[in-house]
Amino acid sequence: MNYLFLDNGFEEIEAITTIDLLRRANIALTTVSITGKPMVLGAHNIAVEADGLFENVDFDDAEMLILPGGQTHLDQHNGLRELLVQHNDAGKEIAAICAAPSVLGKLGILKGKQATCYPGFESFLGESYVGGLVVESKNIITAKGPGLAADFAFCIIEHIKGSDVADQVYDTAQY
């Protein structure tokens, strides 16, 4: 199972685009609220009901943890911080976009890896910051910002299911 975490102030395009495209690729994905409530309010007042609450989800089957950016406090949730560190220590995949890679930087998860983030958050990535639009490095996928939400999602799809599935979803998502 793959998990995408939501906190009030999340960037809607980053979360919803990723959810939509991963589910089109038939990738098992559960959205998780870290607010203690199922309804989470995005940065632009779009309410989304999460599939589960952090405190009620068993993450033993976690394959990839996904963090959308926005004006959130993902880095202040003790359980999520602990989960991210354990997941990384086990060499499992983590993906973060926009401001969210700063959470990984603050936790030391990016040491020895390359990453990108939204402009203004580079200092949280330290020596790991390399710029770029979407960056894959070891077990980490990062992307720069909202305009790259689809590229971020397609990178995750390709990583989980391969380029053929990513290409197929890309073709069906075109107008």
Coordinates of C-alpha atoms in Angstrom, one line a residue, residues 19-132:
I19 CA -4.1 10.7 -6.2
D20 CA -6.0 10.8 -9.5
L21 CA -3.1 9.6 -11.7
L22 CA -1.9 6.9 -9.3
R23 CA -5.4 5.5 -9.0
R24 CA -5.7 5.6 -12.8
A25 CA -2.6 3.4 -12.8
N26 CA -4.3 1.0 -10.4
I27 CA -1.8 1.8 -7.7
A28 CA -3.1 1.1 -4.2
L29 CA -3.2 4.4 -2.5
T30 CA -4.7 5.5 0.8
T31 CA -5.0 9.2 1.8
V32 CA -4.3 9.8 5.4
S33 CA -5.3 12.8 7.5
I34 CA -2.8 14.0 10.2
T35 CA -5.3 16.4 11.6
G36 CA -7.4 14.0 13.7
K37 CA -10.4 14.6 11.5
P38 CA -11.3 13.0 8.1
M39 CA -12.1 16.3 6.4
V40 CA -9.0 18.2 5.5
L41 CA -9.0 21.8 4.1
G42 CA -6.6 22.6 1.3
A43 CA -4.7 25.9 0.8
H44 CA -7.4 27.2 -1.5
N45 CA -10.4 26.2 0.7
I46 CA -11.0 22.9 -1.1
A47 CA -12.1 20.3 1.4
V48 CA -11.0 16.7 0.9
E49 CA -12.1 13.7 2.9
A50 CA -9.2 11.4 3.7
D51 CA -9.5 7.6 3.5
G52 CA -8.2 7.3 7.1
L53 CA -6.8 9.0 10.1
F54 CA -3.1 8.7 10.9
E55 CA -3.9 7.2 14.4
N56 CA -6.1 4.5 12.9
V57 CA -3.9 3.4 10.0
D58 CA -1.5 0.4 10.3
F59 CA 1.5 1.3 8.1
D60 CA 3.2 -2.1 8.2
D61 CA 2.3 -2.6 4.5
A62 CA 3.7 0.8 3.5
E63 CA 5.6 0.8 0.2
M64 CA 5.8 4.5 -0.6
L65 CA 5.0 7.5 1.6
I66 CA 3.9 10.6 -0.4
L67 CA 4.0 14.2 0.9
P68 CA 2.2 17.0 -1.0
G69 CA 3.4 20.5 -0.2
G70 CA 1.5 23.6 0.8
Q71 CA 1.2 25.6 3.9
T72 CA 1.1 22.5 6.2
H73 CA 2.7 21.4 9.4
L74 CA 3.7 17.9 8.3
D75 CA 7.1 18.3 10.0
Q76 CA 5.3 18.9 13.4
H77 CA 3.4 15.6 13.5
N78 CA 5.5 13.3 15.7
G79 CA 4.0 10.1 14.3
L80 CA 4.6 11.1 10.7
R81 CA 8.2 12.2 11.4
E82 CA 8.9 8.9 13.2
L83 CA 7.3 6.9 10.3
L84 CA 9.3 8.8 7.7
V85 CA 12.6 8.1 9.5
Q86 CA 11.8 4.4 9.9
H87 CA 10.6 4.1 6.3
N88 CA 13.8 5.7 5.1
D89 CA 16.0 3.6 7.4
A90 CA 14.4 0.5 5.8
G91 CA 15.4 1.8 2.4
K92 CA 11.7 2.2 1.4
E93 CA 10.5 4.9 -1.1
I94 CA 9.4 8.4 -0.1
A95 CA 8.1 11.1 -2.5
A96 CA 7.7 14.8 -1.7
I97 CA 6.8 17.9 -3.8
C98 CA 7.0 21.6 -3.4
A99 CA 7.7 22.6 0.2
A100 CA 7.4 19.0 1.5
P101 CA 11.0 18.0 0.7
S102 CA 12.0 20.4 3.5
V103 CA 10.4 17.9 5.9
L104 CA 12.8 15.3 4.7
G105 CA 15.7 17.7 4.9
K106 CA 14.9 18.6 8.5
L107 CA 14.8 14.9 9.4
G108 CA 18.2 14.2 7.8
I109 CA 16.6 11.8 5.3
L110 CA 18.2 13.6 2.3
K111 CA 21.8 13.1 3.5
G112 CA 23.8 11.6 0.6
K113 CA 20.9 12.1 -1.8
Q114 CA 19.9 14.7 -4.3
A115 CA 16.6 16.6 -4.2
T116 CA 14.7 19.6 -5.4
C117 CA 12.0 21.8 -3.8
Y118 CA 9.9 25.0 -4.1
P119 CA 12.0 28.1 -4.4
G120 CA 12.8 29.5 -0.9
F121 CA 13.1 26.1 0.8
E122 CA 16.5 25.2 -0.6
S123 CA 18.3 25.8 2.8
F124 CA 16.3 22.9 4.4
L125 CA 17.8 20.5 1.8
G126 CA 21.4 21.6 2.4
E127 CA 24.0 19.9 0.2
S128 CA 21.2 17.7 -1.2
Y129 CA 19.7 20.5 -3.2
V130 CA 20.4 20.2 -6.9
G131 CA 17.5 22.1 -8.4
G132 CA 15.7 20.5 -11.3

